[in-house]
JSON list of N, CA and C in Angstrom, two decimals:
[
{"chain": "L", "resi": 219, "resn": "PRO", "atom": "N", "xyz": [-27.68, -3.73, -14.17]},
{"chain": "L", "resi": 219, "resn": "PRO", "atom": "CA", "xyz": [-27.65, -2.63, -13.22]},
{"chain": "L", "resi": 219, "resn": "PRO", "atom": "C", "xyz": [-26.33, -2.62, -12.46]},
{"chain": "L", "resi": 220, "resn": "PRO", "atom": "N", "xyz": [-25.90, -1.45, -11.97]},
{"chain": "L", "resi": 220, "resn": "PRO", "atom": "CA", "xyz": [-24.64, -1.40, -11.22]},
{"chain": "L", "resi": 220, "resn": "PRO", "atom": "C", "xyz": [-24.76, -2.13, -9.89]},
{"chain": "L", "resi": 221, "resn": "PRO", "atom": "N", "xyz": [-23.62, -2.59, -9.34]},
{"chain": "L", "resi": 221, "resn": "PRO", "atom": "CA", "xyz": [-23.69, -3.30, -8.06]},
{"chain": "L", "resi": 221, "resn": "PRO", "atom": "C", "xyz": [-24.15, -2.35, -6.96]},
{"chain": "L", "resi": 222, "resn": "PRO", "atom": "N", "xyz": [-24.82, -2.88, -5.94]},
{"chain": "L", "resi": 222, "resn": "PRO", "atom": "CA", "xyz": [-25.29, -2.02, -4.85]},
{"chain": "L", "resi": 222, "resn": "PRO", "atom": "C", "xyz": [-24.11, -1.48, -4.06]},
{"chain": "L", "resi": 223, "resn": "PRO", "atom": "N", "xyz": [-24.28, -0.34, -3.41]},
{"chain": "L", "resi": 223, "resn": "PRO", "atom": "CA", "xyz": [-23.19, 0.21, -2.60]},
{"chain": "L", "resi": 223, "resn": "PRO", "atom": "C", "xyz": [-22.93, -0.68, -1.39]},
{"chain": "L", "resi": 224, "resn": "PRO", "atom": "N", "xyz": [-21.72, -0.58, -0.82]},
{"chain": "L", "resi": 224, "resn": "PRO", "atom": "CA", "xyz": [-21.43, -1.42, 0.34]},
{"chain": "L", "resi": 224, "resn": "PRO", "atom": "C", "xyz": [-22.30, -1.01, 1.52]},
{"chain": "L", "resi": 225, "resn": "PRO", "atom": "N", "xyz": [-22.61, -1.97, 2.40]},
{"chain": "L", "resi": 225, "resn": "PRO", "atom": "CA", "xyz": [-23.44, -1.64, 3.57]},
{"chain": "L", "resi": 225, "resn": "PRO", "atom": "C", "xyz": [-22.65, -0.75, 4.53]},
{"chain": "L", "resi": 226, "resn": "PRO", "atom": "N", "xyz": [-23.35, -0.04, 5.42]},
{"chain": "L", "resi": 226, "resn": "PRO", "atom": "CA", "xyz": [-22.64, 0.79, 6.40]},
{"chain": "L", "resi": 226, "resn": "PRO", "atom": "C", "xyz": [-21.76, -0.08, 7.30]},
{"chain": "L", "resi": 227, "resn": "LEU", "atom": "N", "xyz": [-20.64, 0.48, 7.74]},
{"chain": "L", "resi": 227, "resn": "LEU", "atom": "CA", "xyz": [-19.72, -0.27, 8.58]},
{"chain": "L", "resi": 227, "resn": "LEU", "atom": "C", "xyz": [-20.22, -0.31, 10.03]},
{"chain": "L", "resi": 228, "resn": "PRO", "atom": "N", "xyz": [-20.23, -1.48, 10.62]},
{"chain": "L", "resi": 228, "resn": "PRO", "atom": "CA", "xyz": [-20.58, -1.55, 12.04]},
{"chain": "L", "resi": 228, "resn": "PRO", "atom": "C", "xyz": [-19.53, -0.82, 12.87]},
{"chain": "L", "resi": 229, "resn": "LEU", "atom": "N", "xyz": [-19.92, -0.31, 14.00]},
{"chain": "L", "resi": 229, "resn": "LEU", "atom": "CA", "xyz": [-19.04, 0.48, 14.84]},
{"chain": "L", "resi": 229, "resn": "LEU", "atom": "C", "xyz": [-17.81, -0.28, 15.31]},
{"chain": "L", "resi": 230, "resn": "PHE", "atom": "N", "xyz": [-17.91, -1.60, 15.53]},
{"chain": "L", "resi": 230, "resn": "PHE", "atom": "CA", "xyz": [-16.77, -2.33, 16.07]},
{"chain": "L", "resi": 230, "resn": "PHE", "atom": "C", "xyz": [-15.58, -2.35, 15.10]},
{"chain": "L", "resi": 231, "resn": "PHE", "atom": "N", "xyz": [-15.78, -2.12, 13.80]},
{"chain": "L", "resi": 231, "resn": "PHE", "atom": "CA", "xyz": [-14.65, -2.07, 12.87]},
{"chain": "L", "resi": 231, "resn": "PHE", "atom": "C", "xyz": [-13.78, -0.86, 13.12]},
{"chain": "L", "resi": 232, "resn": "PHE", "atom": "N", "xyz": [-14.31, 0.17, 13.77]},
{"chain": "L", "resi": 232, "resn": "PHE", "atom": "CA", "xyz": [-13.52, 1.35, 14.07]},
{"chain": "L", "resi": 232, "resn": "PHE", "atom": "C", "xyz": [-12.34, 0.99, 14.97]},
{"chain": "L", "resi": 233, "resn": "MET", "atom": "N", "xyz": [-12.47, -0.08, 15.74]},
{"chain": "L", "resi": 233, "resn": "MET", "atom": "CA", "xyz": [-11.39, -0.50, 16.63]},
{"chain": "L", "resi": 233, "resn": "MET", "atom": "C", "xyz": [-10.15, -0.89, 15.85]},
{"chain": "L", "resi": 234, "resn": "ILE", "atom": "N", "xyz": [-10.28, -1.23, 14.58]},
{"chain": "L", "resi": 234, "resn": "ILE", "atom": "CA", "xyz": [-9.12, -1.56, 13.76]},
{"chain": "L", "resi": 234, "resn": "ILE", "atom": "C", "xyz": [-8.22, -0.34, 13.61]},
{"chain": "L", "resi": 235, "resn": "LEU", "atom": "N", "xyz": [-8.81, 0.84, 13.62]},
{"chain": "L", "resi": 235, "resn": "LEU", "atom": "CA", "xyz": [-8.01, 2.06, 13.47]},
{"chain": "L", "resi": 235, "resn": "LEU", "atom": "C", "xyz": [-7.06, 2.26, 14.63]},
{"chain": "L", "resi": 236, "resn": "LEU", "atom": "N", "xyz": [-7.53, 2.05, 15.84]},
{"chain": "L", "resi": 236, "resn": "LEU", "atom": "CA", "xyz": [-6.70, 2.22, 17.03]},
{"chain": "L", "resi": 236, "resn": "LEU", "atom": "C", "xyz": [-6.72, 0.94, 17.84]},
{"chain": "L", "resi": 237, "resn": "PRO", "atom": "N", "xyz": [-5.76, 0.05, 17.57]},
{"chain": "L", "resi": 237, "resn": "PRO", "atom": "CA", "xyz": [-5.75, -1.25, 18.24]},
{"chain": "L", "resi": 237, "resn": "PRO", "atom": "C", "xyz": [-5.42, -1.12, 19.72]},
{"chain": "L", "resi": 238, "resn": "PRO", "atom": "N", "xyz": [-5.67, -2.18, 20.51]},
{"chain": "L", "resi": 238, "resn": "PRO", "atom": "CA", "xyz": [-5.33, -2.14, 21.92]},
{"chain": "L", "resi": 238, "resn": "PRO", "atom": "C", "xyz": [-3.84, -1.90, 22.13]},
{"chain": "L", "resi": 239, "resn": "ARG", "atom": "N", "xyz": [-3.50, -1.27, 23.21]},
{"chain": "L", "resi": 239, "resn": "ARG", "atom": "CA", "xyz": [-2.10, -0.91, 23.46]},
{"chain": "L", "resi": 239, "resn": "ARG", "atom": "C", "xyz": [-1.27, -2.09, 23.97]},
{"chain": "L", "resi": 240, "resn": "SER", "atom": "N", "xyz": [-1.87, -3.08, 24.55]},
{"chain": "L", "resi": 240, "resn": "SER", "atom": "CA", "xyz": [-1.08, -4.20, 25.07]},
{"chain": "L", "resi": 240, "resn": "SER", "atom": "C", "xyz": [-1.48, -5.49, 24.36]},
{"chain": "L", "resi": 241, "resn": "THR", "atom": "N", "xyz": [-0.49, -6.24, 23.96]},
{"chain": "L", "resi": 241, "resn": "THR", "atom": "CA", "xyz": [-0.73, -7.52, 23.29]},
{"chain": "L", "resi": 241, "resn": "THR", "atom": "C", "xyz": [0.44, -8.45, 23.59]},
{"chain": "L", "resi": 242, "resn": "LEU", "atom": "N", "xyz": [0.21, -9.74, 23.54]},
{"chain": "L", "resi": 242, "resn": "LEU", "atom": "CA", "xyz": [1.26, -10.71, 23.86]},
{"chain": "L", "resi": 242, "resn": "LEU", "atom": "C", "xyz": [2.11, -11.07, 22.66]},
{"chain": "L", "resi": 243, "resn": "ASP", "atom": "N", "xyz": [1.60, -10.90, 21.46]},
{"chain": "L", "resi": 243, "resn": "ASP", "atom": "CA", "xyz": [2.30, -11.28, 20.25]},
{"chain": "L", "resi": 243, "resn": "ASP", "atom": "C", "xyz": [3.20, -10.14, 19.78]},
{"chain": "L", "resi": 244, "resn": "ARG", "atom": "N", "xyz": [4.51, -10.42, 19.64]},
{"chain": "L", "resi": 244, "resn": "ARG", "atom": "CA", "xyz": [5.45, -9.35, 19.26]},
{"chain": "L", "resi": 244, "resn": "ARG", "atom": "C", "xyz": [5.12, -8.73, 17.91]},
{"chain": "L", "resi": 245, "resn": "SER", "atom": "N", "xyz": [4.82, -9.55, 16.91]},
{"chain": "L", "resi": 245, "resn": "SER", "atom": "CA", "xyz": [4.53, -8.99, 15.59]},
{"chain": "L", "resi": 245, "resn": "SER", "atom": "C", "xyz": [3.26, -8.15, 15.64]},
{"chain": "L", "resi": 246, "resn": "SER", "atom": "N", "xyz": [2.29, -8.58, 16.43]},
{"chain": "L", "resi": 246, "resn": "SER", "atom": "CA", "xyz": [1.06, -7.81, 16.58]},
{"chain": "L", "resi": 246, "resn": "SER", "atom": "C", "xyz": [1.35, -6.51, 17.30]},
{"chain": "L", "resi": 247, "resn": "ALA", "atom": "N", "xyz": [2.21, -6.55, 18.31]},
{"chain": "L", "resi": 247, "resn": "ALA", "atom": "CA", "xyz": [2.58, -5.33, 19.04]},
{"chain": "L", "resi": 247, "resn": "ALA", "atom": "C", "xyz": [3.27, -4.35, 18.11]},
{"chain": "L", "resi": 248, "resn": "ALA", "atom": "N", "xyz": [4.17, -4.84, 17.27]},
{"chain": "L", "resi": 248, "resn": "ALA", "atom": "CA", "xyz": [4.86, -3.98, 16.31]},
{"chain": "L", "resi": 248, "resn": "ALA", "atom": "C", "xyz": [3.87, -3.37, 15.33]},
{"chain": "L", "resi": 249, "resn": "SER", "atom": "N", "xyz": [2.91, -4.17, 14.89]},
{"chain": "L", "resi": 249, "resn": "SER", "atom": "CA", "xyz": [1.88, -3.67, 13.97]},
{"chain": "L", "resi": 249, "resn": "SER", "atom": "C", "xyz": [1.04, -2.59, 14.65]},
{"chain": "L", "resi": 250, "resn": "ASP", "atom": "N", "xyz": [0.72, -2.80, 15.92]},
{"chain": "L", "resi": 250, "resn": "ASP", "atom": "CA", "xyz": [-0.06, -1.81, 16.67]},
{"chain": "L", "resi": 250, "resn": "ASP", "atom": "C", "xyz": [0.69, -0.48, 16.77]},
{"chain": "L", "resi": 251, "resn": "VAL", "atom": "N", "xyz": [1.98, -0.56, 17.07]},
{"chain": "L", "resi": 251, "resn": "VAL", "atom": "CA", "xyz": [2.80, 0.66, 17.17]},
{"chain": "L", "resi": 251, "resn": "VAL", "atom": "C", "xyz": [2.83, 1.36, 15.82]},
{"chain": "L", "resi": 252, "resn": "TYR", "atom": "N", "xyz": [3.02, 0.58, 14.74]},
{"chain": "L", "resi": 252, "resn": "TYR", "atom": "CA", "xyz": [3.07, 1.15, 13.40]},
{"chain": "L", "resi": 252, "resn": "TYR", "atom": "C", "xyz": [1.77, 1.86, 13.05]},
{"chain": "L", "resi": 253, "resn": "LYS", "atom": "N", "xyz": [0.63, 1.25, 13.40]},
{"chain": "L", "resi": 253, "resn": "LYS", "atom": "CA", "xyz": [-0.67, 1.87, 13.11]},
{"chain": "L", "resi": 253, "resn": "LYS", "atom": "C", "xyz": [-0.86, 3.15, 13.90]},
{"chain": "L", "resi": 254, "resn": "ARG", "atom": "N", "xyz": [-0.40, 3.16, 15.15]},
{"chain": "L", "resi": 254, "resn": "ARG", "atom": "CA", "xyz": [-0.52, 4.39, 15.95]},
{"chain": "L", "resi": 254, "resn": "ARG", "atom": "C", "xyz": [0.37, 5.48, 15.38]},
{"chain": "L", "resi": 255, "resn": "GLN", "atom": "N", "xyz": [1.54, 5.12, 14.85]},
{"chain": "L", "resi": 255, "resn": "GLN", "atom": "CA", "xyz": [2.41, 6.11, 14.23]},
{"chain": "L", "resi": 255, "resn": "GLN", "atom": "C", "xyz": [1.73, 6.70, 12.99]},
{"chain": "L", "resi": 256, "resn": "ILE", "atom": "N", "xyz": [1.14, 5.84, 12.19]},
{"chain": "L", "resi": 256, "resn": "ILE", "atom": "CA", "xyz": [0.43, 6.33, 11.00]},
{"chain": "L", "resi": 256, "resn": "ILE", "atom": "C", "xyz": [-0.70, 7.26, 11.42]},
{"chain": "L", "resi": 257, "resn": "PHE", "atom": "N", "xyz": [-1.45, 6.86, 12.45]},
{"chain": "L", "resi": 257, "resn": "PHE", "atom": "CA", "xyz": [-2.54, 7.70, 12.93]},
{"chain": "L", "resi": 257, "resn": "PHE", "atom": "C", "xyz": [-2.02, 9.07, 13.34]},
{"chain": "L", "resi": 258, "resn": "SER", "atom": "N", "xyz": [-0.91, 9.11, 14.07]},
{"chain": "L", "resi": 258, "resn": "SER", "atom": "CA", "xyz": [-0.34, 10.39, 14.50]},
{"chain": "L", "resi": 258, "resn": "SER", "atom": "C", "xyz": [0.05, 11.26, 13.32]},
{"chain": "L", "resi": 259, "resn": "ILE", "atom": "N", "xyz": [0.64, 10.66, 12.30]},
{"chain": "L", "resi": 259, "resn": "ILE", "atom": "CA", "xyz": [1.04, 11.42, 11.11]},
{"chain": "L", "resi": 259, "resn": "ILE", "atom": "C", "xyz": [-0.17, 11.93, 10.35]},
{"chain": "L", "resi": 260, "resn": "VAL", "atom": "N", "xyz": [-1.19, 11.07, 10.20]},
{"chain": "L", "resi": 260, "resn": "VAL", "atom": "CA", "xyz": [-2.41, 11.49, 9.49]},
{"chain": "L", "resi": 260, "resn": "VAL", "atom": "C", "xyz": [-3.05, 12.66, 10.25]},
{"chain": "L", "resi": 261, "resn": "VAL", "atom": "N", "xyz": [-3.09, 12.58, 11.58]},
{"chain": "L", "resi": 261, "resn": "VAL", "atom": "CA", "xyz": [-3.67, 13.68, 12.38]},
{"chain": "L", "resi": 261, "resn": "VAL", "atom": "C", "xyz": [-2.87, 14.96, 12.16]},
{"chain": "L", "resi": 262, "resn": "SER", "atom": "N", "xyz": [-1.54, 14.85, 12.15]},
{"chain": "L", "resi": 262, "resn": "SER", "atom": "CA", "xyz": [-0.71, 16.05, 11.99]},
{"chain": "L", "resi": 262, "resn": "SER", "atom": "C", "xyz": [-0.88, 16.70, 10.61]},
{"chain": "L", "resi": 263, "resn": "LYS", "atom": "N", "xyz": [-1.28, 15.92, 9.62]},
{"chain": "L", "resi": 263, "resn": "LYS", "atom": "CA", "xyz": [-1.44, 16.45, 8.26]},
{"chain": "L", "resi": 263, "resn": "LYS", "atom": "C", "xyz": [-2.90, 16.75, 7.92]},
{"chain": "L", "resi": 264, "resn": "SER", "atom": "N", "xyz": [-3.78, 16.62, 8.90]},
{"chain": "L", "resi": 264, "resn": "SER", "atom": "CA", "xyz": [-5.21, 16.85, 8.67]},
{"chain": "L", "resi": 264, "resn": "SER", "atom": "C", "xyz": [-5.67, 18.10, 9.41]},
{"chain": "L", "resi": 265, "resn": "ALA", "atom": "N", "xyz": [-6.82, 18.58, 9.04]},
{"chain": "L", "resi": 265, "resn": "ALA", "atom": "CA", "xyz": [-7.38, 19.77, 9.67]},
{"chain": "L", "resi": 265, "resn": "ALA", "atom": "C", "xyz": [-7.77, 19.51, 11.12]},
{"chain": "L", "resi": 266, "resn": "SER", "atom": "N", "xyz": [-8.15, 18.26, 11.44]},
{"chain": "L", "resi": 266, "resn": "SER", "atom": "CA", "xyz": [-8.56, 17.91, 12.79]},
{"chain": "L", "resi": 266, "resn": "SER", "atom": "C", "xyz": [-8.45, 16.41, 12.97]},
{"chain": "L", "resi": 267, "resn": "VAL", "atom": "N", "xyz": [-8.57, 15.96, 14.21]},
{"chain": "L", "resi": 267, "resn": "VAL", "atom": "CA", "xyz": [-8.58, 14.52, 14.49]},
{"chain": "L", "resi": 267, "resn": "VAL", "atom": "C", "xyz": [-9.78, 13.89, 13.80]},
{"chain": "L", "resi": 268, "resn": "HIS", "atom": "N", "xyz": [-10.90, 14.58, 13.82]},
{"chain": "L", "resi": 268, "resn": "HIS", "atom": "CA", "xyz": [-12.12, 14.10, 13.17]},
{"chain": "L", "resi": 268, "resn": "HIS", "atom": "C", "xyz": [-11.87, 13.86, 11.68]},
{"chain": "L", "resi": 269, "resn": "ASP", "atom": "N", "xyz": [-11.22, 14.80, 11.02]},
{"chain": "L", "resi": 269, "resn": "ASP", "atom": "CA", "xyz": [-10.90, 14.68, 9.61]},
{"chain": "L", "resi": 269, "resn": "ASP", "atom": "C", "xyz": [-9.96, 13.49, 9.36]},
{"chain": "L", "resi": 270, "resn": "ALA", "atom": "N", "xyz": [-8.96, 13.33, 10.22]},
{"chain": "L", "resi": 270, "resn": "ALA", "atom": "CA", "xyz": [-8.02, 12.21, 10.09]},
{"chain": "L", "resi": 270, "resn": "ALA", "atom": "C", "xyz": [-8.74, 10.88, 10.23]},
{"chain": "L", "resi": 271, "resn": "GLU", "atom": "N", "xyz": [-9.64, 10.80, 11.19]},
{"chain": "L", "resi": 271, "resn": "GLU", "atom": "CA", "xyz": [-10.39, 9.55, 11.38]},
{"chain": "L", "resi": 271, "resn": "GLU", "atom": "C", "xyz": [-11.24, 9.22, 10.17]},
{"chain": "L", "resi": 272, "resn": "HIS", "atom": "N", "xyz": [-11.83, 10.23, 9.55]},
{"chain": "L", "resi": 272, "resn": "HIS", "atom": "CA", "xyz": [-12.63, 9.99, 8.35]},
{"chain": "L", "resi": 272, "resn": "HIS", "atom": "C", "xyz": [-11.77, 9.48, 7.21]},
{"chain": "L", "resi": 273, "resn": "LYS", "atom": "N", "xyz": [-10.58, 10.04, 7.04]},
{"chain": "L", "resi": 273, "resn": "LYS", "atom": "CA", "xyz": [-9.68, 9.56, 5.99]},
{"chain": "L", "resi": 273, "resn": "LYS", "atom": "C", "xyz": [-9.31, 8.10, 6.22]},
{"chain": "L", "resi": 274, "resn": "MET", "atom": "N", "xyz": [-9.03, 7.77, 7.48]},
{"chain": "L", "resi": 274, "resn": "MET", "atom": "CA", "xyz": [-8.64, 6.40, 7.79]},
{"chain": "L", "resi": 274, "resn": "MET", "atom": "C", "xyz": [-9.82, 5.44, 7.63]},
{"chain": "L", "resi": 275, "resn": "MET", "atom": "N", "xyz": [-11.01, 5.89, 8.01]},
{"chain": "L", "resi": 275, "resn": "MET", "atom": "CA", "xyz": [-12.19, 5.02, 7.84]},
{"chain": "L", "resi": 275, "resn": "MET", "atom": "C", "xyz": [-12.51, 4.81, 6.36]},
{"chain": "L", "resi": 276, "resn": "GLU", "atom": "N", "xyz": [-12.20, 5.78, 5.53]},
{"chain": "L", "resi": 276, "resn": "GLU", "atom": "CA", "xyz": [-12.39, 5.61, 4.08]},
{"chain": "L", "resi": 276, "resn": "GLU", "atom": "C", "xyz": [-11.50, 4.46, 3.58]},
{"chain": "L", "resi": 277, "resn": "CYS", "atom": "N", "xyz": [-10.25, 4.43, 4.03]},
{"chain": "L", "resi": 277, "resn": "CYS", "atom": "CA", "xyz": [-9.35, 3.33, 3.65]},
{"chain": "L", "resi": 277, "resn": "CYS", "atom": "C", "xyz": [-9.88, 2.00, 4.18]},
{"chain": "L", "resi": 278, "resn": "LEU", "atom": "N", "xyz": [-10.34, 2.00, 5.40]},
{"chain": "L", "resi": 278, "resn": "LEU", "atom": "CA", "xyz": [-10.88, 0.79, 5.99]},
{"chain": "L", "resi": 278, "resn": "LEU", "atom": "C", "xyz": [-12.10, 0.30, 5.21]},
{"chain": "L", "resi": 279, "resn": "GLY", "atom": "N", "xyz": [-12.98, 1.22, 4.87]},
{"chain": "L", "resi": 279, "resn": "GLY", "atom": "CA", "xyz": [-14.17, 0.87, 4.10]},
{"chain": "L", "resi": 279, "resn": "GLY", "atom": "C", "xyz": [-13.82, 0.26, 2.75]},
{"chain": "L", "resi": 280, "resn": "LYS", "atom": "N", "xyz": [-12.82, 0.86, 2.08]},
{"chain": "L", "resi": 280, "resn": "LYS", "atom": "CA", "xyz": [-12.39, 0.32, 0.78]},
{"chain": "L", "resi": 280, "resn": "LYS", "atom": "C", "xyz": [-11.84, -1.09, 0.93]},
{"chain": "L", "resi": 281, "resn": "SER", "atom": "N", "xyz": [-11.03, -1.31, 1.97]},
{"chain": "L", "resi": 281, "resn": "SER", "atom": "CA", "xyz": [-10.45, -2.64, 2.19]},
{"chain": "L", "resi": 281, "resn": "SER", "atom": "C", "xyz": [-11.53, -3.67, 2.48]},
{"chain": "L", "resi": 282, "resn": "LEU", "atom": "N", "xyz": [-12.49, -3.30, 3.31]},
{"chain": "L", "resi": 282, "resn": "LEU", "atom": "CA", "xyz": [-13.57, -4.23, 3.65]},
{"chain": "L", "resi": 282, "resn": "LEU", "atom": "C", "xyz": [-14.47, -4.49, 2.45]},
{"chain": "L", "resi": 283, "resn": "TRP", "atom": "N", "xyz": [-14.75, -3.46, 1.67]},
{"chain": "L", "resi": 283, "resn": "TRP", "atom": "CA", "xyz": [-15.60, -3.62, 0.49]},
{"chain": "L", "resi": 283, "resn": "TRP", "atom": "C", "xyz": [-14.94, -4.55, -0.52]},
{"chain": "L", "resi": 284, "resn": "LYS", "atom": "N", "xyz": [-13.62, -4.35, -0.75]},
{"chain": "L", "resi": 284, "resn": "LYS", "atom": "CA", "xyz": [-12.91, -5.21, -1.69]},
{"chain": "L", "resi": 284, "resn": "LYS", "atom": "C", "xyz": [-12.89, -6.66, -1.19]},
{"chain": "L", "resi": 285, "resn": "ALA", "atom": "N", "xyz": [-12.68, -6.85, 0.10]},
{"chain": "L", "resi": 285, "resn": "ALA", "atom": "CA", "xyz": [-12.68, -8.20, 0.66]},
{"chain": "L", "resi": 285, "resn": "ALA", "atom": "C", "xyz": [-14.04, -8.86, 0.47]},
{"chain": "L", "resi": 286, "resn": "GLN", "atom": "N", "xyz": [-15.09, -8.08, 0.66]},
{"chain": "L", "resi": 286, "resn": "GLN", "atom": "CA", "xyz": [-16.44, -8.63, 0.49]},
{"chain": "L", "resi": 286, "resn": "GLN", "atom": "C", "xyz": [-16.69, -9.01, -0.97]},
{"chain": "L", "resi": 287, "resn": "LEU", "atom": "N", "xyz": [-16.25, -8.17, -1.89]},
{"chain": "L", "resi": 287, "resn": "LEU", "atom": "CA", "xyz": [-16.43, -8.48, -3.32]},
{"chain": "L", "resi": 287, "resn": "LEU", "atom": "C", "xyz": [-15.70, -9.75, -3.72]},
{"chain": "L", "resi": 288, "resn": "GLU", "atom": "N", "xyz": [-14.50, -9.93, -3.15]},
{"chain": "L", "resi": 288, "resn": "GLU", "atom": "CA", "xyz": [-13.68, -11.09, -3.50]},
{"chain": "L", "resi": 288, "resn": "GLU", "atom": "C", "xyz": [-13.95, -12.30, -2.60]},
{"chain": "L", "resi": 289, "resn": "ASN", "atom": "N", "xyz": [-14.89, -12.14, -1.66]},
{"chain": "L", "resi": 289, "resn": "ASN", "atom": "CA", "xyz": [-15.24, -13.21, -0.72]},
{"chain": "L", "resi": 289, "resn": "ASN", "atom": "C", "xyz": [-14.00, -13.72, 0.03]},
{"chain": "L", "resi": 290, "resn": "LYS", "atom": "N", "xyz": [-13.17, -12.75, 0.50]},
{"chain": "L", "resi": 290, "resn": "LYS", "atom": "CA", "xyz": [-11.95, -13.06, 1.23]},
{"chain": "L", "resi": 290, "resn": "LYS", "atom": "C", "xyz": [-11.93, -12.27, 2.53]},
{"chain": "L", "resi": 291, "resn": "LEU", "atom": "N", "xyz": [-10.96, -12.58, 3.38]},
{"chain": "L", "resi": 291, "resn": "LEU", "atom": "CA", "xyz": [-10.75, -11.79, 4.58]},
{"chain": "L", "resi": 291, "resn": "LEU", "atom": "C", "xyz": [-10.11, -10.45, 4.19]},
{"chain": "L", "resi": 292, "resn": "PRO", "atom": "N", "xyz": [-10.36, -9.41, 4.97]},
{"chain": "L", "resi": 292, "resn": "PRO", "atom": "CA", "xyz": [-9.72, -8.12, 4.67]},
{"chain": "L", "resi": 292, "resn": "PRO", "atom": "C", "xyz": [-8.20, -8.23, 4.71]},
{"chain": "L", "resi": 293, "resn": "ASP", "atom": "N", "xyz": [-7.55, -7.53, 3.81]},
{"chain": "L", "resi": 293, "resn": "ASP", "atom": "CA", "xyz": [-6.10, -7.55, 3.69]},
{"chain": "L", "resi": 293, "resn": "ASP", "atom": "C", "xyz": [-5.51, -6.35, 4.45]},
{"chain": "L", "resi": 294, "resn": "GLU", "atom": "N", "xyz": [-4.85, -6.63, 5.58]},
{"chain": "L", "resi": 294, "resn": "GLU", "atom": "CA", "xyz": [-4.28, -5.55, 6.40]},
{"chain": "L", "resi": 294, "resn": "GLU", "atom": "C", "xyz": [-3.23, -4.77, 5.62]},
{"chain": "L", "resi": 295, "resn": "ASN", "atom": "N", "xyz": [-2.44, -5.44, 4.80]},
{"chain": "L", "resi": 295, "resn": "ASN", "atom": "CA", "xyz": [-1.42, -4.75, 4.02]},
{"chain": "L", "resi": 295, "resn": "ASN", "atom": "C", "xyz": [-2.03, -3.76, 3.03]},
{"chain": "L", "resi": 296, "resn": "GLN", "atom": "N", "xyz": [-3.16, -4.14, 2.45]},
{"chain": "L", "resi": 296, "resn": "GLN", "atom": "CA", "xyz": [-3.85, -3.24, 1.52]},
{"chain": "L", "resi": 296, "resn": "GLN", "atom": "C", "xyz": [-4.36, -2.01, 2.28]},
{"chain": "L", "resi": 297, "resn": "TYR", "atom": "N", "xyz": [-4.88, -2.23, 3.48]},
{"chain": "L", "resi": 297, "resn": "TYR", "atom": "CA", "xyz": [-5.35, -1.13, 4.32]},
{"chain": "L", "resi": 297, "resn": "TYR", "atom": "C", "xyz": [-4.20, -0.19, 4.66]},
{"chain": "L", "resi": 298, "resn": "LEU", "atom": "N", "xyz": [-3.06, -0.75, 5.07]},
{"chain": "L", "resi": 298, "resn": "LEU", "atom": "CA", "xyz": [-1.91, 0.08, 5.41]},
{"chain": "L", "resi": 298, "resn": "LEU", "atom": "C", "xyz": [-1.37, 0.82, 4.19]},
{"chain": "L", "resi": 299, "resn": "GLU", "atom": "N", "xyz": [-1.41, 0.19, 3.04]},
{"chain": "L", "resi": 299, "resn": "GLU", "atom": "CA", "xyz": [-0.96, 0.85, 1.81]},
{"chain": "L", "resi": 299, "resn": "GLU", "atom": "C", "xyz": [-1.85, 2.05, 1.48]},
{"chain": "L", "resi": 300, "resn": "CYS", "atom": "N", "xyz": [-3.14, 1.89, 1.67]},
{"chain": "L", "resi": 300, "resn": "CYS", "atom": "CA", "xyz": [-4.08, 3.00, 1.46]},
{"chain": "L", "resi": 300, "resn": "CYS", "atom": "C", "xyz": [-3.76, 4.14, 2.42]},
{"chain": "L", "resi": 301, "resn": "LEU", "atom": "N", "xyz": [-3.45, 3.80, 3.68]},
{"chain": "L", "resi": 301, "resn": "LEU", "atom": "CA", "xyz": [-3.09, 4.83, 4.66]},
{"chain": "L", "resi": 301, "resn": "LEU", "atom": "C", "xyz": [-1.82, 5.56, 4.24]},
{"chain": "L", "resi": 302, "resn": "LYS", "atom": "N", "xyz": [-0.84, 4.81, 3.73]},
{"chain": "L", "resi": 302, "resn": "LYS", "atom": "CA", "xyz": [0.39, 5.45, 3.26]},
{"chain": "L", "resi": 302, "resn": "LYS", "atom": "C", "xyz": [0.09, 6.42, 2.11]},
{"chain": "L", "resi": 303, "resn": "ASN", "atom": "N", "xyz": [-0.85, 6.04, 1.25]},
{"chain": "L", "resi": 303, "resn": "ASN", "atom": "CA", "xyz": [-1.18, 6.90, 0.11]},
{"chain": "L", "resi": 303, "resn": "ASN", "atom": "C", "xyz": [-1.81, 8.22, 0.54]},
{"chain": "L", "resi": 304, "resn": "ILE", "atom": "N", "xyz": [-2.57, 8.22, 1.64]},
{"chain": "L", "resi": 304, "resn": "ILE", "atom": "CA", "xyz": [-3.16, 9.48, 2.06]},
{"chain": "L", "resi": 304, "resn": "ILE", "atom": "C", "xyz": [-2.15, 10.38, 2.75]},
{"chain": "L", "resi": 305, "resn": "LEU", "atom": "N", "xyz": [-0.98, 9.82, 3.08]},
{"chain": "L", "resi": 305, "resn": "LEU", "atom": "CA", "xyz": [0.09, 10.63, 3.68]},
{"chain": "L", "resi": 305, "resn": "LEU", "atom": "C", "xyz": [0.89, 11.39, 2.63]},
{"chain": "L", "resi": 306, "resn": "GLN", "atom": "N", "xyz": [0.77, 10.99, 1.39]},
{"chain": "L", "resi": 306, "resn": "GLN", "atom": "CA", "xyz": [1.58, 11.63, 0.33]},
{"chain": "L", "resi": 306, "resn": "GLN", "atom": "C", "xyz": [0.89, 12.82, -0.28]}
]
């Protein structure tokens, strides 16, 4: 039989889409700025903010599902690559 579909995402994972604005780690701060820039671009190319958030959550869901299948931590670079693909 085919594998079962991934479970629904808990609400706290949505926070990955829009990280906190202040952080002490420079690399983390740069990553946060980069994610907000991607979010702004996705919103500008989408019909609405709601539509943009759904596109981004689809990428997040794929990244989490793949991590679960491989029994690994989610790969942030894979998530960001998926976001870049929806911009093209």
